[in-house]
XYZ file of N, CA and C in Angstrom:
702
model
N 141.563 127.847 34.535
C 142.491 128.296 35.540
C 141.699 128.867 36.662
N 142.091 128.420 37.887
C 141.354 128.899 39.125
C 141.969 130.221 39.580
N 141.036 131.061 40.088
C 141.426 132.353 40.621
C 142.190 132.134 41.948
N 143.324 132.748 42.149
C 144.073 132.598 43.385
C 143.307 133.267 44.592
N 142.345 134.117 44.377
C 141.678 134.826 45.418
C 140.367 134.097 45.820
N 139.502 133.977 44.750
C 138.175 133.313 45.072
C 138.081 131.887 44.741
N 139.134 131.366 44.138
C 139.209 129.964 43.802
C 138.257 129.514 42.755
N 137.664 130.380 42.074
C 136.686 129.996 41.035
C 137.410 129.784 39.706
N 136.879 128.831 38.905
C 137.446 128.494 37.590
C 137.224 129.638 36.594
N 138.224 129.971 35.825
C 138.154 130.912 34.731
C 138.635 130.278 33.445
N 138.143 130.777 32.325
C 138.529 130.281 31.001
C 140.060 130.623 30.775
N 140.638 129.789 29.941
C 142.086 129.964 29.583
C 142.254 131.258 28.699
N 143.370 131.912 28.875
C 143.691 133.060 28.013
C 143.207 134.362 28.537
N 142.568 134.473 29.690
C 142.092 135.802 30.216
C 143.126 136.239 31.247
N 143.166 137.495 31.525
C 144.145 138.084 32.372
C 143.630 138.398 33.764
N 142.290 138.502 33.921
C 141.695 138.808 35.210
C 140.523 137.963 35.479
N 140.211 137.732 36.833
C 139.146 136.862 37.166
C 137.842 137.498 36.793
N 136.907 136.710 36.199
C 135.580 137.158 35.782
C 134.706 137.458 36.997
N 135.082 136.984 38.135
C 134.180 137.086 39.323
C 134.597 138.230 40.224
N 135.993 138.312 40.615
C 136.452 139.175 41.563
C 137.402 140.204 40.956
N 137.897 140.018 39.730
C 138.810 140.889 39.042
C 140.242 140.746 39.474
N 140.583 139.749 40.215
C 141.960 139.581 40.581
C 142.772 139.197 39.462
N 144.036 139.752 39.327
C 144.904 139.324 38.226
C 145.308 137.853 38.279
N 145.197 137.162 37.189
C 145.577 135.691 37.122
C 147.029 135.529 36.979
N 147.557 134.382 37.164
C 148.946 134.115 37.094
C 149.485 134.397 35.663
N 148.582 134.246 34.680
C 149.098 134.433 33.273
C 149.134 135.914 32.867
N 148.657 136.789 33.774
C 148.617 138.222 33.346
C 149.993 138.831 33.446
N 150.428 139.488 32.309
C 151.818 140.108 32.354
C 151.919 141.279 33.306
N 153.111 141.408 33.991
C 153.360 142.410 34.976
C 153.228 143.816 34.383
N 152.549 144.698 35.190
C 152.407 146.111 34.811
C 151.340 146.418 33.804
N 150.513 145.426 33.405
C 149.440 145.696 32.460
C 148.270 146.282 33.270
N 147.744 147.361 32.740
C 146.662 148.031 33.452
C 145.318 147.719 32.787
N 144.297 147.871 33.574
C 142.974 147.605 32.998
C 142.615 148.711 31.965
N 141.865 148.252 31.002
C 141.399 149.207 30.010
C 139.996 149.737 30.477
N 139.529 150.632 29.709
C 138.261 151.225 30.077
C 137.078 150.203 30.041
N 137.175 149.288 29.022
C 136.114 148.274 28.896
C 136.308 147.234 30.009
N 137.458 147.148 30.603
C 137.706 146.111 31.591
C 137.503 146.655 33.069
N 136.929 147.803 33.136
C 136.560 148.356 34.502
C 137.577 149.415 34.963
N 138.538 149.877 34.115
C 139.480 150.870 34.528
C 138.736 152.231 34.637
N 139.415 153.189 35.228
C 138.742 154.464 35.435
C 138.663 155.184 34.004
N 137.525 155.691 33.708
C 137.325 156.408 32.440
C 137.883 157.767 32.517
N 138.561 158.133 31.438
C 139.160 159.520 31.355
C 138.056 160.594 31.377
N 138.398 161.656 32.051
C 137.464 162.831 32.117
C 137.571 163.739 30.926
N 136.439 164.035 30.314
C 136.435 164.916 29.143
C 135.792 166.256 29.557
N 136.268 167.337 29.131
C 135.665 168.656 29.375
C 134.634 168.892 28.353
N 133.481 169.412 28.676
C 132.469 169.814 27.779
C 132.533 171.308 27.534
N 132.619 171.572 26.230
C 132.766 172.959 25.814
C 131.451 173.361 25.248
N 130.873 174.479 25.665
C 129.619 175.068 25.075
C 129.961 176.192 24.128
N 129.432 176.111 23.054
C 129.651 177.154 21.989
C 129.042 178.453 22.439
N 129.799 179.553 22.270
C 129.317 180.870 22.645
C 128.167 181.343 21.701
N 127.138 182.007 22.346
C 126.080 182.478 21.497
C 126.517 183.784 20.771
N 126.444 183.750 19.497
C 126.928 184.955 18.711
C 126.092 186.190 18.934
N 124.832 185.982 19.473
C 123.958 187.136 19.668
C 124.034 187.661 21.116
N 124.861 187.009 21.979
C 124.992 187.428 23.333
C 125.990 188.576 23.404
N 125.541 189.811 23.790
C 126.488 190.971 23.828
C 127.563 190.845 24.882
N 127.364 189.980 25.924
C 128.321 189.855 26.992
C 129.191 188.625 26.873
N 128.996 187.901 25.735
C 129.877 186.647 25.537
C 131.300 187.127 25.083
N 132.320 186.487 25.676
C 133.675 186.858 25.270
C 133.914 186.599 23.856
N 134.692 187.359 23.145
C 135.037 187.252 21.734
C 136.433 186.541 21.680
N 136.634 185.876 20.572
C 137.883 185.199 20.346
C 139.017 186.265 20.201
N 140.075 186.085 21.034
C 141.247 187.041 20.917
C 140.995 188.333 21.684
N 139.819 188.530 22.240
C 139.557 189.836 22.959
C 139.871 189.613 24.405
N 140.432 190.687 25.054
C 140.789 190.558 26.407
C 139.554 190.844 27.241
N 139.465 190.279 28.469
C 138.239 190.470 29.285
C 138.034 191.973 29.641
N 136.865 192.473 29.698
C 136.615 193.898 29.986
C 137.053 194.252 31.360
N 137.649 195.448 31.561
C 138.082 195.893 32.803
C 136.979 196.656 33.555
N 136.936 196.481 34.809
C 135.847 197.219 35.607
C 136.088 198.717 35.499
N 135.033 199.515 35.493
C 135.237 200.981 35.456
C 135.888 201.495 36.706
N 136.717 202.506 36.532
C 137.373 203.088 37.744
C 136.447 203.731 38.639
N 136.756 203.612 39.973
C 135.922 204.274 40.903
C 136.431 205.615 41.358
N 135.586 206.594 41.225
C 136.065 208.037 41.567
C 135.858 208.193 43.041
N 136.892 208.768 43.691
C 136.773 209.005 45.171
C 135.583 209.952 45.466
N 135.220 210.871 44.534
C 134.167 211.729 44.866
C 132.805 211.081 44.860
N 132.688 209.869 44.305
C 131.415 209.173 44.275
C 131.362 207.973 45.242
N 132.361 207.839 46.062
C 132.464 206.683 46.940
C 132.350 207.167 48.400
N 131.531 206.497 49.120
C 131.446 206.773 50.586
C 131.758 205.525 51.359
N 132.543 205.669 52.420
C 132.840 204.499 53.243
C 133.841 203.617 52.608
N 134.752 204.098 51.669
C 135.743 203.266 51.048
C 136.959 203.120 52.008
N 138.135 202.950 51.371
C 139.352 202.668 52.126
C 139.622 203.873 53.062
N 139.350 205.108 52.575
C 139.659 206.297 53.431
C 138.709 206.330 54.666
N 137.414 205.863 54.388
C 136.383 206.009 55.466
C 136.343 204.756 56.307
N 137.108 203.703 55.970
C 137.105 202.498 56.776
C 136.026 201.501 56.385
N 135.186 201.821 55.369
C 134.149 200.857 55.043
C 134.700 199.728 54.206
N 133.939 198.646 54.008
C 134.369 197.522 53.277
C 133.699 197.402 51.887
N 132.727 198.280 51.607
C 132.072 198.239 50.366
C 131.718 199.656 49.883
N 132.142 200.031 48.612
C 131.895 201.439 48.159
C 130.437 201.645 47.931
N 129.947 202.853 48.160
C 128.650 203.313 47.983
C 128.577 204.433 47.003
N 127.766 204.386 45.944
C 127.685 205.349 44.910
C 126.518 206.295 45.290
N 126.810 207.589 45.091
C 125.772 208.526 45.466
C 124.706 208.556 44.321
N 123.423 208.786 44.705
C 122.407 208.969 43.807
C 121.870 210.392 43.940
N 120.868 210.746 43.097
C 120.345 212.090 43.202
C 119.560 212.328 44.514
N 119.163 211.230 45.183
C 118.551 211.336 46.453
C 119.516 211.498 47.650
N 120.784 211.258 47.350
C 121.775 211.444 48.424
C 122.264 212.908 48.444
N 121.648 213.835 47.658
C 122.115 215.238 47.663
C 123.220 215.558 46.823
N 123.349 214.807 45.667
C 124.435 215.057 44.750
C 124.112 216.378 44.010
N 125.131 216.762 43.115
C 125.074 218.103 42.502
C 123.920 217.999 41.371
N 123.597 216.828 40.961
C 122.646 216.628 39.884
C 121.186 216.466 40.376
N 121.011 216.569 41.737
C 119.709 216.387 42.381
C 118.711 217.385 41.823
N 117.509 217.011 41.345
C 116.562 217.954 40.884
C 115.926 218.744 42.070
N 115.582 220.018 41.743
C 115.015 220.900 42.788
C 113.486 220.836 42.662
N 112.875 220.719 43.787
C 111.471 220.632 43.852
C 110.907 222.099 43.905
N 110.157 222.521 42.828
C 109.678 223.933 42.943
C 108.752 224.217 44.045
N 108.062 223.235 44.533
C 107.050 223.385 45.600
C 107.648 223.290 47.019
N 108.975 223.026 47.076
C 109.655 222.840 48.380
C 109.782 224.179 49.116
N 109.051 224.323 50.218
C 109.221 225.677 50.907
C 110.638 226.016 51.479
N 111.443 224.880 51.622
C 112.747 225.077 52.208
C 113.827 225.164 51.072
N 113.481 225.144 49.800
C 114.366 225.249 48.678
C 114.950 226.687 48.594
N 116.244 226.850 48.328
C 116.813 228.207 48.222
C 116.052 229.083 47.189
N 115.871 230.317 47.521
C 115.122 231.304 46.635
C 116.117 232.001 45.764
N 115.741 232.087 44.520
C 116.526 232.860 43.476
C 116.651 234.337 43.979
N 117.844 234.879 44.176
C 117.956 236.241 44.600
C 117.254 237.255 43.733
N 117.327 237.037 42.439
C 116.704 237.963 41.505
C 115.237 238.031 41.643
N 114.588 236.788 41.844
C 113.126 236.780 41.956
C 112.742 237.328 43.304
N 113.519 237.105 44.360
C 113.273 237.610 45.646
C 113.286 239.170 45.652
N 114.301 239.702 44.906
C 114.462 241.159 44.875
C 113.276 241.734 44.086
N 112.796 241.077 43.038
C 111.673 241.604 42.232
C 110.388 241.550 43.089
N 110.263 240.406 43.921
C 109.092 240.372 44.722
C 109.063 241.377 45.796
N 110.203 241.713 46.381
C 110.323 242.776 47.357
C 110.011 244.055 46.830
N 110.471 244.350 45.612
C 110.282 245.595 45.020
C 108.793 245.894 44.684
N 108.071 244.777 44.351
C 106.669 244.959 43.971
C 105.699 244.686 45.083
N 106.181 244.481 46.278
C 105.318 244.188 47.417
C 104.362 245.338 47.748
N 103.085 244.951 47.781
C 102.061 245.926 48.041
C 101.650 246.806 46.907
N 102.160 246.490 45.702
C 101.717 247.327 44.503
C 100.658 246.541 43.756
N 99.549 247.244 43.476
C 98.502 246.584 42.823
C 98.815 246.362 41.307
N 98.212 245.359 40.722
C 98.269 245.106 39.236
C 97.181 245.966 38.601
N 97.606 246.836 37.676
C 96.604 247.790 37.021
C 96.459 247.483 35.583
N 97.259 246.568 34.995
C 97.035 246.271 33.655
C 98.127 245.253 33.118
N 98.167 245.059 31.787
C 99.120 244.152 31.173
C 99.617 244.710 29.885
N 100.814 244.277 29.461
C 101.342 244.548 28.124
C 101.364 243.228 27.414
N 100.826 243.149 26.228
C 100.734 241.922 25.431
C 101.407 242.050 24.149
N 102.187 241.039 23.794
C 102.958 241.057 22.543
C 102.808 239.698 21.895
N 102.807 239.716 20.518
C 102.724 238.479 19.706
C 103.970 238.422 18.718
N 105.001 239.161 19.051
C 106.151 239.263 18.149
C 107.100 238.127 18.380
N 107.128 237.454 19.550
C 108.108 236.505 19.937
C 107.465 235.007 19.768
N 106.226 234.873 19.949
C 105.548 233.623 19.859
C 104.167 233.801 19.401
N 103.654 232.714 18.688
C 102.323 232.805 18.103
C 101.208 232.932 19.176
N 101.506 232.344 20.315
C 100.460 232.263 21.425
C 100.476 233.573 22.211
N 101.633 234.326 22.033
C 101.695 235.665 22.736
C 102.469 235.624 24.024
N 102.954 236.787 24.432
C 103.615 236.960 25.756
C 102.974 238.094 26.425
N 103.053 238.158 27.691
C 102.444 239.213 28.493
C 103.270 239.560 29.733
N 103.196 240.863 30.099
C 103.878 241.388 31.336
C 102.941 242.178 32.110
N 103.082 242.219 33.384
C 102.223 242.792 34.338
C 102.621 244.283 34.488
N 101.654 245.167 34.521
C 101.819 246.579 34.830
C 101.317 246.836 36.269
N 102.095 247.340 37.123
C 101.766 247.652 38.474
C 101.674 249.204 38.741
N 101.003 249.557 39.768
C 100.944 250.991 40.046
C 102.307 251.536 40.382
N 102.538 252.746 39.977
C 103.875 253.338 40.230
C 104.694 253.285 38.883
N 105.990 253.155 39.055
C 106.919 253.198 37.898
C 107.269 251.827 37.408
N 107.177 251.573 36.062
C 107.497 250.352 35.413
C 108.480 250.541 34.369
N 109.735 250.140 34.558
C 110.824 250.353 33.595
C 110.698 249.274 32.574
N 110.974 249.524 31.265
C 110.919 248.641 30.211
C 112.306 248.634 29.462
N 112.833 247.462 29.224
C 114.114 247.337 28.514
C 114.680 245.913 28.545
N 115.944 245.746 28.027
C 116.566 244.450 27.899
C 117.275 244.091 29.263
N 117.586 245.017 30.075
C 118.222 244.787 31.363
C 117.420 243.955 32.284
N 118.035 242.960 32.983
C 117.304 242.077 33.835
C 116.726 242.861 35.013
N 117.307 244.022 35.316
C 116.847 244.848 36.475
C 115.520 245.577 36.144
N 115.108 245.564 34.813
C 113.877 246.278 34.487
C 112.668 245.455 34.984
N 111.586 246.230 35.191
C 110.410 245.546 35.630
C 109.774 244.756 34.498
N 109.881 245.222 33.300
C 109.450 244.528 32.053
C 110.603 244.279 31.225
N 111.109 242.991 31.164
C 112.274 242.601 30.443
C 111.892 242.188 29.022
N 112.416 242.798 27.966
C 112.199 242.444 26.588
C 113.476 241.716 26.056
N 113.266 240.466 25.764
C 114.312 239.592 25.307
C 114.267 239.371 23.787
N 115.408 239.188 23.130
C 115.484 238.791 21.755
C 115.263 239.914 20.769
N 115.340 241.163 21.220
C 115.294 242.264 20.430
C 116.503 243.200 20.696
N 117.491 243.167 19.773
C 118.726 243.915 19.979
C 118.512 245.443 19.731
N 117.385 245.872 19.198
C 117.114 247.275 18.977
C 116.496 247.895 20.236
N 116.253 247.138 21.310
C 115.694 247.701 22.484
C 116.872 248.008 23.411
N 116.942 249.188 24.037
C 117.978 249.590 24.943
C 117.957 248.897 26.234
N 118.912 249.015 27.068
C 118.989 248.349 28.399
C 117.823 248.885 29.219
N 117.649 250.213 29.349
C 116.432 250.782 29.902
C 115.905 251.676 28.855
N 114.848 251.183 28.147
C 114.329 251.873 26.936
C 113.340 252.911 27.258
N 112.295 252.544 28.060
C 111.184 253.427 28.302
C 110.642 253.199 29.743
N 109.777 254.038 30.142
C 109.159 253.890 31.474
C 107.640 254.061 31.299
N 106.884 253.238 31.998
C 105.394 253.333 31.966
C 104.954 253.616 33.431
N 104.386 254.766 33.622
C 103.977 255.251 34.957
C 102.500 255.218 35.119
N 102.060 254.534 36.197
C 100.645 254.572 36.575
C 100.429 255.245 37.859
N 99.586 256.309 37.882
C 99.255 257.012 39.170
C 97.928 257.594 39.164
N 97.130 257.285 40.187
C 95.803 257.820 40.315
C 94.926 257.568 39.059
N 94.996 256.402 38.501
C 94.186 256.075 37.324
C 94.681 256.630 36.025
N 95.860 257.242 36.013
C 96.433 257.766 34.782
C 97.684 256.972 34.448
N 97.793 256.592 33.177
C 98.907 255.898 32.622
C 99.823 256.714 31.662
N 100.999 256.860 31.873
C 101.896 257.718 31.139
C 103.095 256.868 30.631
N 103.507 257.074 29.380
C 104.750 256.498 28.812
C 105.739 257.597 28.543
N 107.010 257.286 28.730
C 108.001 258.275 28.415
C 109.244 257.505 27.954
N 109.997 258.082 27.020
C 111.230 257.498 26.474
C 112.398 257.780 27.472
N 113.269 256.855 27.645
C 114.372 257.014 28.531
C 115.704 257.186 27.753
N 115.636 258.196 26.830
C 116.753 258.485 25.924
C 117.333 257.306 25.302
N 116.465 256.498 24.742
C 116.828 255.266 24.074
C 117.404 255.538 22.702
N 118.189 254.557 22.117
C 118.815 254.830 20.881
C 117.909 254.775 19.657
N 116.840 253.970 19.754
C 115.906 253.792 18.585
C 114.508 254.432 18.889
N 114.373 255.067 20.019
C 113.122 255.774 20.171
C 112.003 254.907 20.692
N 110.956 255.536 21.182
C 109.733 254.872 21.672
C 108.492 255.430 20.957
N 107.650 254.569 20.519
C 106.468 255.017 19.644
C 105.192 254.591 20.358
N 104.214 255.482 20.309
C 102.889 255.132 20.807
C 101.930 255.342 19.629
N 101.321 254.179 19.240
C 100.484 254.106 18.045
C 101.237 254.703 16.853
N 102.557 254.337 16.711
C 103.492 254.797 15.632
C 103.755 256.299 15.656
N 103.408 256.992 16.736
C 103.827 258.412 16.904
C 104.997 258.415 17.811
N 106.074 259.172 17.478
C 107.270 259.208 18.269
C 106.968 259.944 19.603
N 107.326 259.214 20.696
C 107.142 259.779 22.009
C 108.250 260.782 22.393
N 108.003 262.046 22.370
C 108.992 263.052 22.633
C 108.967 263.600 24.000
N 107.861 263.306 24.692
C 107.591 263.768 26.085
C 106.659 262.782 26.711
N 106.404 263.001 28.028
C 105.432 262.156 28.765
C 104.089 262.222 28.023
N 103.626 261.009 27.628
C 102.312 260.946 26.885
C 101.419 259.984 27.508
N 100.082 260.337 27.593
C 99.073 259.511 28.178
C 98.811 258.256 27.291
N 98.574 257.207 27.954
C 98.272 255.909 27.351
C 96.864 255.461 27.702
N 96.113 255.074 26.769
C 94.783 254.556 26.981
C 94.694 253.016 26.721
N 93.643 252.452 27.193
C 93.424 250.942 27.015
C 93.371 250.641 25.508
N 94.173 249.699 25.055
C 94.202 249.309 23.643
C 95.247 249.966 22.864
N 95.948 250.971 23.395
C 97.053 251.643 22.653
C 98.268 250.640 22.521
N 99.049 250.891 21.457
C 100.218 249.992 21.197
C 101.453 250.810 21.308
N 102.362 250.346 22.160
C 103.684 250.955 22.431
C 104.718 250.128 21.666
N 105.506 250.746 20.844
C 106.547 249.995 20.076
C 107.951 250.449 20.521
N 108.745 249.338 20.814
C 110.182 249.536 21.184
C 110.955 248.661 20.253
N 111.781 249.256 19.455
C 112.575 248.477 18.470
C 111.612 247.809 17.477
N 111.651 246.413 17.507
C 110.745 245.613 16.673
C 109.680 244.975 17.518
N 109.523 245.384 18.776
C 108.566 244.774 19.631
C 107.341 245.659 19.898
N 106.106 245.147 19.576
C 104.873 245.858 19.767
C 104.174 245.342 20.997
N 103.877 246.287 21.898
C 103.262 245.961 23.182
C 101.915 246.645 23.272
N 100.830 245.830 23.265
C 99.477 246.295 23.475
C 99.196 246.526 24.906
N 98.778 247.726 25.270
C 98.515 248.043 26.626
C 97.003 247.773 26.960
N 96.841 246.900 27.927
C 95.465 246.539 28.461
C 95.352 246.964 29.819
N 94.523 247.993 30.120
C 94.389 248.526 31.480
C 93.082 247.988 32.069
N 93.154 247.760 33.371
C 92.015 247.280 34.159
C 91.153 248.372 34.551
N 89.860 248.073 34.618
C 88.831 249.021 35.190
C 89.074 249.278 36.621
N 89.517 250.467 37.002
C 89.968 250.744 38.347
C 88.747 250.796 39.323
N 87.668 251.091 38.862
C 86.493 251.045 39.794
C 86.275 249.623 40.280
N 86.411 248.661 39.326
C 86.166 247.250 39.713
C 87.357 246.757 40.503
N 88.617 247.234 40.162
C 89.783 246.766 40.916
C 89.699 247.295 42.354
N 89.247 248.531 42.543
C 89.172 249.066 43.925
C 88.136 248.376 44.752
N 87.005 247.882 44.037
C 86.032 247.083 44.840
C 86.532 245.751 45.181
N 87.385 245.121 44.439
C 87.947 243.869 44.739
C 89.165 243.833 45.595
N 89.930 244.979 45.500
C 91.245 245.023 46.157
C 91.108 245.153 47.660
N 91.800 244.243 48.460
C 91.739 244.359 49.895
C 93.193 244.349 50.295
N 93.767 245.552 50.622
C 95.172 245.691 50.982
C 95.475 244.892 52.261
N 96.669 244.295 52.310
C 97.065 243.558 53.466
C 97.278 244.383 54.715
């Protein structure tokens, strides 16, 4: 049979021309080409199996995760500010959790530390009180000329923490003209110097131990002749 389009001969019994694909007269009406006869191949979707070890892969039957809510306190330039993209504050943007630099000269000063520094301005260091009751490596406090109050109160010059037997203002240590004196401030449990009850103003020497409650304080006094040679008042 000859093709009605290209006029080339084709074998009997075929429905389309082997040369140009034109339907032959013997082809039934409405018959479409098959995939092997040059028809359009159906499209198949490729499915990739989810990795069971992927923590972000969606699980069967699980709803997709919702984005976290955006707090107005952490957004700058949002809908209220007219911006088109929210910005989250960091510690460098001045947030409440921003760390304080201890060496920053413009950082706010603790009022309690400033008050203590003002109170001790111009007063020489004349000795130290050393204790090993709270830590194995020891603690120490500075003794300055003049009046040094000792107790649990934060207003004291020498604050003893962790001993409930120490009164708010337990005792006073006075240094004047090279002489060191300890006196009890009407405390509930008394003050002891080398285990002797302090009933009145008592002189303290280098190496003496003052006991308040369960806290033992060794008094170490500086050589005032050497201190006077080194000290240069402002």
